[in-house]
């Protein structure tokens, strides 16, 4: 048995949050994310569902408390509910606090009840516009009505929904208040994401224009009393409250580095590479130890620890953080059963 299971990086940050991509495939082709003619990885390169289970379970064993499943589109991965159900055992055991996913919502009507039964309580659904034609344009292959059906299904299943909207100048600027009001009426939180310049995503009409969240916030302030919330997720999101509606609005500025000091997360790609910092290239292969030792997790755990030991400090590090280290290990050993 592990005596001190927590993962702590060289800067004393406890790693408690794992984001896992379960596929590179998607049924949409959002213009800021993919080119229309994507080449996907050969299936053999992807972690199998069993490997994903072993990998995530190893992290949970090492103190990860929150698991977010993403992609590509996680709900197009065949058999993905087997994996969610398997992770549900860690919620039941108390080892995991939260199992969640980020999805485009297109398959949510099929899976909402199963996800709730597996122990999922909250989902992030990406939606950039409430206009059918604009939706078809931005996602290339998506249908708005299907996503709206998915959102209905998620809420009917008792899942708390947060909408993620990429802020795009000249595209959804005019829908700021429509989206805000729609979310308020449906009791959904709303988070805006600043668009990140991506690699080769094809020859796009000018849809990928940068709309700064500072500017977006200033527009909210013209209509509402906007107060900053102290809460941080350990990631690039900050939150405000709109006094008049009580609504919480998030802002994700992925390129800012002012959250590094409290960064609690690492990411795994669908091929089993671990990225220890969103803003840096550092990565390590976890698939090799997984596949080379199908019966023995010790080499995998050693590789995870070695990767965490290389997690960079990031920018703007400051020593004023509270005492976060150590807490997870005690918590783990008390909630194991
Ligand atoms: N397919 C799922 C979805 O769309 O929610 C999960 C994966 S998707 C890559 C996760 C999030 O990244 C989505 O909210 C999407 O809008 C956002 N995203 C994709 N490309 C982006 C970019 N270039 N800049 C900012 N956000 C982006
Ligand atoms: Fe990318 Fe998600 Fe859009 Fe698919 S739905 S293209 S993964 S942002």
mmCIF file of C-alpha atoms and ligand atoms in Angstrom:
data_model
loop_
_atom_site.group_PDB
_atom_site.id
_atom_site.type_symbol
_atom_site.label_atom_id
_atom_site.label_comp_id
_atom_site.label_asym_id
_atom_site.label_seq_id
_atom_site.Cartn_x
_atom_site.Cartn_y
_atom_site.Cartn_z
ATOM 1 C CA UNK A 1 0.000 0.000 0.000
ATOM 2 C CA UNK A 2 1.069 3.561 -0.665
ATOM 3 C CA UNK A 3 1.861 5.233 2.607
ATOM 4 C CA UNK A 4 1.969 8.836 1.295
ATOM 5 C CA UNK A 5 -0.178 8.808 -1.822
ATOM 6 C CA UNK A 6 -0.324 12.506 -2.599
ATOM 7 C CA UNK A 7 1.296 13.934 -5.689
ATOM 8 C CA UNK A 8 3.139 17.116 -4.852
ATOM 9 C CA UNK A 9 5.240 18.950 -7.383
ATOM 10 C CA UNK A 10 8.593 20.642 -6.717
ATOM 11 C CA UNK A 11 6.786 23.889 -5.882
ATOM 12 C CA UNK A 12 4.665 22.214 -3.217
ATOM 13 C CA UNK A 13 1.489 22.271 -5.288
ATOM 14 C CA UNK A 14 -0.696 19.233 -4.685
ATOM 15 C CA UNK A 15 -1.912 17.699 -7.933
ATOM 16 C CA UNK A 16 -5.567 16.932 -7.295
ATOM 17 C CA UNK A 17 -7.186 17.568 -10.638
ATOM 18 C CA UNK A 18 -6.739 15.416 -13.735
ATOM 19 C CA UNK A 19 -8.103 16.263 -17.164
ATOM 20 C CA UNK A 20 -8.177 13.342 -19.546
ATOM 21 C CA UNK A 21 -8.841 13.345 -23.247
ATOM 22 C CA UNK A 22 -10.462 10.062 -24.233
ATOM 23 C CA UNK A 23 -10.501 10.589 -27.996
ATOM 24 C CA UNK A 24 -9.183 12.956 -30.627
ATOM 25 C CA UNK A 25 -12.321 12.409 -32.717
ATOM 26 C CA UNK A 26 -15.358 14.658 -32.849
ATOM 27 C CA UNK A 27 -18.665 14.922 -34.632
ATOM 28 C CA UNK A 28 -18.218 18.706 -34.993
ATOM 29 C CA UNK A 29 -15.500 20.662 -36.751
ATOM 30 C CA UNK A 30 -15.515 23.961 -34.861
ATOM 31 C CA UNK A 31 -13.564 26.442 -36.923
ATOM 32 C CA UNK A 32 -11.292 27.558 -34.062
ATOM 33 C CA UNK A 33 -10.487 23.967 -33.083
ATOM 34 C CA UNK A 34 -10.215 21.696 -36.109
ATOM 35 C CA UNK A 35 -9.781 21.806 -39.840
ATOM 36 C CA UNK A 36 -12.583 20.370 -41.920
ATOM 37 C CA UNK A 37 -10.441 17.454 -43.096
ATOM 38 C CA UNK A 38 -8.902 16.183 -39.921
ATOM 39 C CA UNK A 39 -6.582 13.213 -39.878
ATOM 40 C CA UNK A 40 -7.197 11.281 -36.718
ATOM 41 C CA UNK A 41 -4.810 9.012 -34.906
ATOM 42 C CA UNK A 42 -4.799 5.277 -35.593
ATOM 43 C CA UNK A 43 -6.977 3.488 -33.031
ATOM 44 C CA UNK A 44 -4.033 1.469 -31.704
ATOM 45 C CA UNK A 45 -2.381 4.691 -30.549
ATOM 46 C CA UNK A 46 -5.313 5.574 -28.305
ATOM 47 C CA UNK A 47 -5.480 4.268 -24.797
ATOM 48 C CA UNK A 48 -8.043 1.496 -24.556
ATOM 49 C CA UNK A 49 -10.903 1.890 -22.084
ATOM 50 C CA UNK A 50 -9.113 -0.562 -19.782
ATOM 51 C CA UNK A 51 -5.901 1.461 -20.011
ATOM 52 C CA UNK A 52 -7.821 4.655 -19.299
ATOM 53 C CA UNK A 53 -9.296 2.968 -16.238
ATOM 54 C CA UNK A 54 -5.886 1.842 -14.982
ATOM 55 C CA UNK A 55 -4.340 5.240 -15.621
ATOM 56 C CA UNK A 56 -7.094 7.287 -13.983
ATOM 57 C CA UNK A 57 -7.328 4.855 -11.096
ATOM 58 C CA UNK A 58 -3.581 5.194 -10.549
ATOM 59 C CA UNK A 59 -3.987 8.976 -10.327
ATOM 60 C CA UNK A 60 -6.929 8.613 -7.978
ATOM 61 C CA UNK A 61 -4.748 6.323 -5.889
ATOM 62 C CA UNK A 62 -2.168 9.109 -5.851
ATOM 63 C CA UNK A 63 -4.565 11.744 -4.550
ATOM 64 C CA UNK A 64 -6.412 13.108 -7.550
ATOM 65 C CA UNK A 65 -9.874 14.193 -6.345
ATOM 66 C CA UNK A 66 -11.387 15.575 -9.493
ATOM 67 C CA UNK A 67 -11.483 13.965 -12.890
ATOM 68 C CA UNK A 68 -12.634 15.808 -15.994
ATOM 69 C CA UNK A 69 -13.186 13.810 -19.177
ATOM 70 C CA UNK A 70 -12.740 15.667 -22.429
ATOM 71 C CA UNK A 71 -11.586 15.217 -26.009
ATOM 72 C CA UNK A 72 -12.255 15.565 -28.958
ATOM 73 C CA UNK A 73 -15.808 14.804 -28.121
ATOM 74 C CA UNK A 74 -15.809 12.350 -25.215
ATOM 75 C CA UNK A 75 -19.334 11.089 -25.881
ATOM 76 C CA UNK A 76 -18.472 9.846 -29.382
ATOM 77 C CA UNK A 77 -15.924 7.396 -27.989
ATOM 78 C CA UNK A 78 -17.436 3.947 -28.343
ATOM 79 C CA UNK A 79 -18.154 2.286 -25.011
ATOM 80 C CA UNK A 80 -17.381 5.453 -23.046
ATOM 81 C CA UNK A 81 -20.143 4.728 -20.525
ATOM 82 C CA UNK A 82 -18.244 1.612 -19.473
ATOM 83 C CA UNK A 83 -15.434 3.934 -18.483
ATOM 84 C CA UNK A 84 -17.721 6.408 -16.666
ATOM 85 C CA UNK A 85 -19.349 3.563 -14.783
ATOM 86 C CA UNK A 86 -15.936 2.217 -13.840
ATOM 87 C CA UNK A 87 -14.870 5.631 -12.512
ATOM 88 C CA UNK A 88 -18.103 5.778 -10.545
ATOM 89 C CA UNK A 89 -16.575 3.261 -8.167
ATOM 90 C CA UNK A 90 -14.061 5.889 -7.050
ATOM 91 C CA UNK A 91 -16.893 8.293 -6.253
ATOM 92 C CA UNK A 92 -18.609 5.560 -4.272
ATOM 93 C CA UNK A 93 -15.434 4.760 -2.379
ATOM 94 C CA UNK A 94 -14.959 8.446 -1.571
ATOM 95 C CA UNK A 95 -11.568 8.477 -3.307
ATOM 96 C CA UNK A 96 -12.859 10.880 -5.926
ATOM 97 C CA UNK A 97 -14.902 14.023 -5.205
ATOM 98 C CA UNK A 98 -15.989 14.787 -8.684
ATOM 99 C CA UNK A 99 -16.335 13.054 -12.021
ATOM 100 C CA UNK A 100 -17.274 15.420 -14.804
ATOM 101 C CA UNK A 101 -16.932 16.106 -18.488
ATOM 102 C CA UNK A 102 -16.699 18.817 -21.105
ATOM 103 C CA UNK A 103 -18.856 18.051 -24.108
ATOM 104 C CA UNK A 104 -20.344 19.659 -27.177
ATOM 105 C CA UNK A 105 -23.706 18.258 -26.052
ATOM 106 C CA UNK A 106 -24.548 16.559 -29.339
ATOM 107 C CA UNK A 107 -24.890 13.112 -27.741
ATOM 108 C CA UNK A 108 -26.093 14.297 -24.349
ATOM 109 C CA UNK A 109 -29.696 13.284 -24.982
ATOM 110 C CA UNK A 110 -28.477 9.685 -25.258
ATOM 111 C CA UNK A 111 -26.241 9.654 -22.200
ATOM 112 C CA UNK A 112 -27.573 12.144 -19.640
ATOM 113 C CA UNK A 113 -29.361 9.570 -17.480
ATOM 114 C CA UNK A 114 -26.462 7.118 -17.628
ATOM 115 C CA UNK A 115 -23.994 9.837 -16.705
ATOM 116 C CA UNK A 116 -26.118 10.826 -13.717
ATOM 117 C CA UNK A 117 -26.368 7.169 -12.691
ATOM 118 C CA UNK A 118 -22.559 6.871 -12.914
ATOM 119 C CA UNK A 119 -22.258 9.695 -10.381
ATOM 120 C CA UNK A 120 -21.710 12.708 -12.642
ATOM 121 C CA UNK A 121 -23.329 15.784 -11.073
ATOM 122 C CA UNK A 122 -22.164 18.654 -13.285
ATOM 123 C CA UNK A 123 -21.313 18.980 -16.964
ATOM 124 C CA UNK A 124 -19.777 21.705 -19.078
ATOM 125 C CA UNK A 125 -21.502 22.073 -22.418
ATOM 126 C CA UNK A 126 -19.902 24.200 -25.113
ATOM 127 C CA UNK A 127 -22.202 26.533 -26.986
ATOM 128 C CA UNK A 128 -21.106 29.659 -28.814
ATOM 129 C CA UNK A 129 -24.384 30.906 -30.254
ATOM 130 C CA UNK A 130 -28.144 30.464 -29.993
ATOM 131 C CA UNK A 131 -28.613 31.200 -33.668
ATOM 132 C CA UNK A 132 -29.136 28.071 -35.729
ATOM 133 C CA UNK A 133 -27.338 29.310 -38.815
ATOM 134 C CA UNK A 134 -24.415 30.746 -36.917
ATOM 135 C CA UNK A 135 -24.190 27.498 -34.987
ATOM 136 C CA UNK A 136 -23.932 25.521 -38.228
ATOM 137 C CA UNK A 137 -21.278 27.931 -39.444
ATOM 138 C CA UNK A 138 -19.084 27.821 -36.352
ATOM 139 C CA UNK A 139 -19.317 24.047 -35.781
ATOM 140 C CA UNK A 140 -19.450 23.235 -39.522
ATOM 141 C CA UNK A 141 -21.177 19.889 -38.829
ATOM 142 C CA UNK A 142 -23.335 20.599 -35.793
ATOM 143 C CA UNK A 143 -27.051 21.162 -35.365
ATOM 144 C CA UNK A 144 -28.187 23.548 -32.672
ATOM 145 C CA UNK A 145 -31.468 21.725 -32.017
ATOM 146 C CA UNK A 146 -29.585 18.561 -31.098
ATOM 147 C CA UNK A 147 -27.435 20.379 -28.550
ATOM 148 C CA UNK A 148 -30.472 22.119 -27.060
ATOM 149 C CA UNK A 149 -32.112 18.724 -26.732
ATOM 150 C CA UNK A 150 -28.974 17.513 -24.988
ATOM 151 C CA UNK A 151 -29.065 20.433 -22.556
ATOM 152 C CA UNK A 152 -32.726 19.697 -21.794
ATOM 153 C CA UNK A 153 -31.872 16.051 -21.188
ATOM 154 C CA UNK A 154 -28.962 16.945 -18.911
ATOM 155 C CA UNK A 155 -31.135 19.220 -16.780
ATOM 156 C CA UNK A 156 -33.957 16.688 -16.716
ATOM 157 C CA UNK A 157 -31.468 14.097 -15.451
ATOM 158 C CA UNK A 158 -30.585 16.457 -12.611
ATOM 159 C CA UNK A 159 -27.170 17.421 -13.949
ATOM 160 C CA UNK A 160 -25.996 20.938 -13.218
ATOM 161 C CA UNK A 161 -25.056 22.535 -16.546
ATOM 162 C CA UNK A 162 -22.417 25.165 -17.167
ATOM 163 C CA UNK A 163 -22.274 26.680 -20.609
ATOM 164 C CA UNK A 164 -18.835 27.393 -22.096
ATOM 165 C CA UNK A 165 -18.793 30.026 -24.801
ATOM 166 C CA UNK A 166 -15.771 30.998 -26.866
ATOM 167 C CA UNK A 167 -15.803 34.782 -27.251
ATOM 168 C CA UNK A 168 -15.421 35.638 -30.917
ATOM 169 C CA UNK A 169 -15.341 39.186 -32.191
ATOM 170 C CA UNK A 170 -17.813 39.811 -34.961
ATOM 171 C CA UNK A 171 -19.450 36.448 -34.307
ATOM 172 C CA UNK A 172 -21.167 36.309 -30.931
ATOM 173 C CA UNK A 173 -20.504 39.797 -29.585
ATOM 174 C CA UNK A 174 -24.101 40.655 -30.381
ATOM 175 C CA UNK A 175 -25.340 37.675 -28.349
ATOM 176 C CA UNK A 176 -23.650 38.545 -25.077
ATOM 177 C CA UNK A 177 -26.884 39.492 -23.331
ATOM 178 C CA UNK A 178 -29.007 36.921 -25.150
ATOM 179 C CA UNK A 179 -26.729 34.165 -23.912
ATOM 180 C CA UNK A 180 -26.543 35.658 -20.434
ATOM 181 C CA UNK A 181 -30.328 35.953 -20.163
ATOM 182 C CA UNK A 182 -30.914 32.489 -21.580
ATOM 183 C CA UNK A 183 -28.533 30.971 -19.031
ATOM 184 C CA UNK A 184 -30.089 32.960 -16.186
ATOM 185 C CA UNK A 185 -33.583 31.801 -17.158
ATOM 186 C CA UNK A 186 -32.428 28.192 -17.166
ATOM 187 C CA UNK A 187 -30.343 28.506 -13.993
ATOM 188 C CA UNK A 188 -27.098 27.676 -15.762
ATOM 189 C CA UNK A 189 -23.718 29.208 -15.100
ATOM 190 C CA UNK A 190 -21.944 30.749 -18.047
ATOM 191 C CA UNK A 191 -18.242 30.948 -18.734
ATOM 192 C CA UNK A 192 -16.569 32.782 -21.553
ATOM 193 C CA UNK A 193 -13.324 31.496 -23.034
ATOM 194 C CA UNK A 194 -10.863 33.744 -24.771
ATOM 195 C CA UNK A 195 -10.033 32.289 -28.159
ATOM 196 C CA UNK A 196 -6.571 30.812 -28.441
ATOM 197 C CA UNK A 197 -4.635 30.900 -31.671
ATOM 198 C CA UNK A 198 -4.461 27.316 -32.892
ATOM 199 C CA UNK A 199 -2.258 25.566 -35.412
ATOM 200 C CA UNK A 200 -3.468 24.376 -38.778
ATOM 201 C CA UNK A 201 -7.227 24.669 -38.707
ATOM 202 C CA UNK A 202 -7.742 25.409 -42.337
ATOM 203 C CA UNK A 203 -8.526 28.460 -44.382
ATOM 204 C CA UNK A 204 -11.145 30.183 -42.354
ATOM 205 C CA UNK A 205 -13.230 33.195 -42.987
ATOM 206 C CA UNK A 206 -12.497 35.662 -40.280
ATOM 207 C CA UNK A 207 -14.343 33.886 -37.500
ATOM 208 C CA UNK A 208 -11.421 33.373 -35.208
ATOM 209 C CA UNK A 209 -11.122 36.947 -34.170
ATOM 210 C CA UNK A 210 -9.975 37.771 -30.735
ATOM 211 C CA UNK A 211 -12.546 39.379 -28.447
ATOM 212 C CA UNK A 212 -10.857 40.261 -25.213
ATOM 213 C CA UNK A 213 -12.689 39.209 -22.083
ATOM 214 C CA UNK A 214 -11.766 42.555 -20.534
ATOM 215 C CA UNK A 215 -13.882 44.208 -23.177
ATOM 216 C CA UNK A 216 -16.651 41.649 -22.697
ATOM 217 C CA UNK A 217 -16.660 42.288 -18.971
ATOM 218 C CA UNK A 218 -16.809 46.037 -19.539
ATOM 219 C CA UNK A 219 -19.959 45.486 -21.578
ATOM 220 C CA UNK A 220 -21.522 43.477 -18.765
ATOM 221 C CA UNK A 221 -20.674 46.327 -16.426
ATOM 222 C CA UNK A 222 -22.685 48.726 -18.550
ATOM 223 C CA UNK A 223 -25.803 46.780 -17.606
ATOM 224 C CA UNK A 224 -25.052 45.065 -14.307
ATOM 225 C CA UNK A 225 -23.292 45.531 -11.023
ATOM 226 C CA UNK A 226 -20.408 43.096 -11.436
ATOM 227 C CA UNK A 227 -18.537 41.883 -8.365
ATOM 228 C CA UNK A 228 -15.435 39.733 -8.382
ATOM 229 C CA UNK A 229 -15.723 36.427 -6.578
ATOM 230 C CA UNK A 230 -12.788 35.209 -4.554
ATOM 231 C CA UNK A 231 -13.232 31.624 -5.645
ATOM 232 C CA UNK A 232 -10.542 30.131 -7.852
ATOM 233 C CA UNK A 233 -10.530 26.680 -9.317
ATOM 234 C CA UNK A 234 -6.757 26.350 -9.380
ATOM 235 C CA UNK A 235 -6.975 27.000 -13.106
ATOM 236 C CA UNK A 236 -7.297 29.846 -15.556
ATOM 237 C CA UNK A 237 -10.898 30.756 -14.647
ATOM 238 C CA UNK A 238 -12.002 33.767 -12.613
ATOM 239 C CA UNK A 239 -15.600 34.419 -11.626
ATOM 240 C CA UNK A 240 -17.887 37.374 -11.078
ATOM 241 C CA UNK A 241 -21.441 37.691 -9.822
ATOM 242 C CA UNK A 242 -24.062 39.780 -11.600
ATOM 243 C CA UNK A 243 -25.818 41.440 -8.716
ATOM 244 C CA UNK A 244 -29.146 41.937 -10.507
ATOM 245 C CA UNK A 245 -29.588 38.290 -11.558
ATOM 246 C CA UNK A 246 -27.443 36.542 -8.932
ATOM 247 C CA UNK A 247 -25.789 34.790 -11.825
ATOM 248 C CA UNK A 248 -22.196 33.593 -11.800
ATOM 249 C CA UNK A 249 -20.154 34.376 -14.896
ATOM 250 C CA UNK A 250 -16.719 32.897 -15.518
ATOM 251 C CA UNK A 251 -13.856 34.129 -17.617
ATOM 252 C CA UNK A 252 -11.201 31.795 -18.910
ATOM 253 C CA UNK A 253 -8.101 33.435 -20.275
ATOM 254 C CA UNK A 254 -5.963 30.413 -21.099
ATOM 255 C CA UNK A 255 -2.941 32.447 -22.063
ATOM 256 C CA UNK A 256 -2.722 34.318 -18.789
ATOM 257 C CA UNK A 257 -0.344 32.842 -16.283
ATOM 258 C CA UNK A 258 -1.512 34.472 -13.103
ATOM 259 C CA UNK A 259 -2.990 31.204 -11.798
ATOM 260 C CA UNK A 260 0.223 29.162 -11.953
ATOM 261 C CA UNK A 261 0.941 29.660 -8.297
ATOM 262 C CA UNK A 262 -2.124 27.629 -7.322
ATOM 263 C CA UNK A 263 -2.121 25.255 -10.292
ATOM 264 C CA UNK A 264 -3.459 21.901 -9.160
ATOM 265 C CA UNK A 265 -3.820 20.083 -12.461
ATOM 266 C CA UNK A 266 -2.220 17.984 -15.130
ATOM 267 C CA UNK A 267 -3.578 16.806 -18.466
ATOM 268 C CA UNK A 268 -3.454 13.476 -20.247
ATOM 269 C CA UNK A 269 -3.876 13.151 -23.985
ATOM 270 C CA UNK A 270 -5.815 10.320 -25.598
ATOM 271 C CA UNK A 271 -2.508 8.622 -26.376
ATOM 272 C CA UNK A 272 -1.417 8.681 -22.752
ATOM 273 C CA UNK A 273 0.958 11.608 -22.760
ATOM 274 C CA UNK A 274 0.987 13.695 -19.636
ATOM 275 C CA UNK A 275 1.303 17.469 -19.943
ATOM 276 C CA UNK A 276 2.173 19.053 -16.672
ATOM 277 C CA UNK A 277 1.623 22.650 -17.755
ATOM 278 C CA UNK A 278 -0.869 24.136 -20.194
ATOM 279 C CA UNK A 279 1.556 26.860 -21.166
ATOM 280 C CA UNK A 280 4.618 24.726 -21.783
ATOM 281 C CA UNK A 281 5.639 21.845 -23.973
ATOM 282 C CA UNK A 282 6.901 19.535 -21.237
ATOM 283 C CA UNK A 283 5.365 16.080 -21.525
ATOM 284 C CA UNK A 284 6.031 12.448 -20.740
ATOM 285 C CA UNK A 285 4.739 9.158 -22.082
ATOM 286 C CA UNK A 286 2.612 7.088 -19.726
ATOM 287 C CA UNK A 287 1.379 4.639 -22.337
ATOM 288 C CA UNK A 288 4.692 2.809 -22.560
ATOM 289 C CA UNK A 289 4.789 1.826 -18.864
ATOM 290 C CA UNK A 290 1.056 1.000 -19.015
ATOM 291 C CA UNK A 291 1.468 -1.362 -21.967
ATOM 292 C CA UNK A 292 4.815 -2.850 -20.970
ATOM 293 C CA UNK A 293 3.469 -3.867 -17.550
ATOM 294 C CA UNK A 294 -0.163 -4.921 -17.899
ATOM 295 C CA UNK A 295 -0.274 -6.556 -14.467
ATOM 296 C CA UNK A 296 1.910 -4.197 -12.486
ATOM 297 C CA UNK A 297 1.142 -0.518 -11.837
ATOM 298 C CA UNK A 298 4.434 0.227 -10.086
ATOM 299 C CA UNK A 299 6.296 1.347 -13.252
ATOM 300 C CA UNK A 300 3.303 3.503 -14.235
ATOM 301 C CA UNK A 301 3.217 5.135 -10.817
ATOM 302 C CA UNK A 302 6.956 5.758 -10.988
ATOM 303 C CA UNK A 303 6.499 7.412 -14.402
ATOM 304 C CA UNK A 304 3.675 9.589 -13.041
ATOM 305 C CA UNK A 305 5.796 10.685 -10.103
ATOM 306 C CA UNK A 306 8.750 11.395 -12.389
ATOM 307 C CA UNK A 307 6.518 13.555 -14.619
ATOM 308 C CA UNK A 308 5.094 15.501 -11.677
ATOM 309 C CA UNK A 309 8.641 16.139 -10.499
ATOM 310 C CA UNK A 310 9.197 18.071 -13.744
ATOM 311 C CA UNK A 311 6.075 20.247 -13.502
ATOM 312 C CA UNK A 312 7.304 23.757 -14.221
ATOM 313 C CA UNK A 313 6.701 26.591 -11.856
ATOM 314 C CA UNK A 314 4.994 28.650 -14.549
ATOM 315 C CA UNK A 315 4.996 32.422 -14.494
ATOM 316 C CA UNK A 316 4.338 34.935 -11.747
ATOM 317 C CA UNK A 317 4.949 32.410 -9.033
ATOM 318 C CA UNK A 318 4.589 33.827 -5.593
ATOM 319 C CA UNK A 319 5.126 32.328 -2.215
ATOM 320 C CA UNK A 320 1.989 33.708 -0.615
ATOM 321 C CA UNK A 321 -0.044 30.565 -1.256
ATOM 322 C CA UNK A 322 -1.658 28.779 1.649
ATOM 323 C CA UNK A 323 -0.707 25.389 2.902
ATOM 324 C CA UNK A 324 -2.088 23.022 0.320
ATOM 325 C CA UNK A 325 0.350 20.184 0.474
ATOM 326 C CA UNK A 326 -0.191 17.175 2.670
ATOM 327 C CA UNK A 327 -3.933 17.669 2.983
ATOM 328 C CA UNK A 328 -4.838 15.226 0.250
ATOM 329 C CA UNK A 329 -2.909 12.286 1.657
ATOM 330 C CA UNK A 330 -4.675 12.456 4.990
ATOM 331 C CA UNK A 331 -8.012 12.926 3.341
ATOM 332 C CA UNK A 332 -7.384 9.947 1.111
ATOM 333 C CA UNK A 333 -6.534 7.522 3.871
ATOM 334 C CA UNK A 334 -9.658 8.520 5.780
ATOM 335 C CA UNK A 335 -12.064 8.163 2.908
ATOM 336 C CA UNK A 336 -10.717 5.049 1.262
ATOM 337 C CA UNK A 337 -13.579 2.757 2.343
HETATM 338 N N1 LIG B 1 -15.730 18.582 -27.672
HETATM 339 C C1 LIG B 1 -15.892 19.052 -26.343
HETATM 340 C C2 LIG B 1 -16.431 20.458 -26.330
HETATM 341 O O1 LIG B 1 -16.424 21.117 -27.387
HETATM 342 O O2 LIG B 1 -16.835 20.910 -25.263
HETATM 343 C C3 LIG B 1 -14.654 18.956 -25.484
HETATM 344 C C4 LIG B 1 -13.352 19.338 -26.124
HETATM 345 S S1 LIG B 1 -13.185 21.030 -26.624
HETATM 346 C C5 LIG B 1 -11.530 21.069 -27.245
HETATM 347 C C6 LIG B 1 -13.078 21.863 -25.038
HETATM 348 C C7 LIG B 1 -13.309 23.356 -25.062
HETATM 349 O O3 LIG B 1 -12.261 23.979 -25.750
HETATM 350 C C8 LIG B 1 -14.596 23.783 -25.738
HETATM 351 O O4 LIG B 1 -15.332 24.602 -24.852
HETATM 352 C C9 LIG B 1 -14.122 24.575 -26.924
HETATM 353 O O5 LIG B 1 -15.008 25.618 -27.235
HETATM 354 C C10 LIG B 1 -12.784 25.071 -26.454
HETATM 355 N N2 LIG B 1 -11.860 25.421 -27.530
HETATM 356 C C11 LIG B 1 -11.522 24.691 -28.617
HETATM 357 N N3 LIG B 1 -10.646 25.350 -29.390
HETATM 358 C C12 LIG B 1 -10.414 26.556 -28.787
HETATM 359 C C13 LIG B 1 -9.614 27.693 -29.088
HETATM 360 N N4 LIG B 1 -8.873 27.750 -30.186
HETATM 361 N N5 LIG B 1 -9.631 28.719 -28.214
HETATM 362 C C14 LIG B 1 -10.385 28.685 -27.099
HETATM 363 N N6 LIG B 1 -11.156 27.648 -26.761
HETATM 364 C C15 LIG B 1 -11.190 26.589 -27.592
HETATM 365 FE FE1 LIG B 2 -13.259 20.894 -30.970
HETATM 366 FE FE2 LIG B 2 -15.133 20.380 -29.111
HETATM 367 FE FE3 LIG B 2 -15.750 21.701 -31.401
HETATM 368 FE FE4 LIG B 2 -15.195 19.133 -31.419
HETATM 369 S S1 LIG B 2 -16.920 20.137 -30.428
HETATM 370 S S2 LIG B 2 -14.440 20.608 -32.845
HETATM 371 S S3 LIG B 2 -13.562 18.995 -29.906
HETATM 372 S S4 LIG B 2 -14.389 22.387 -29.754
#
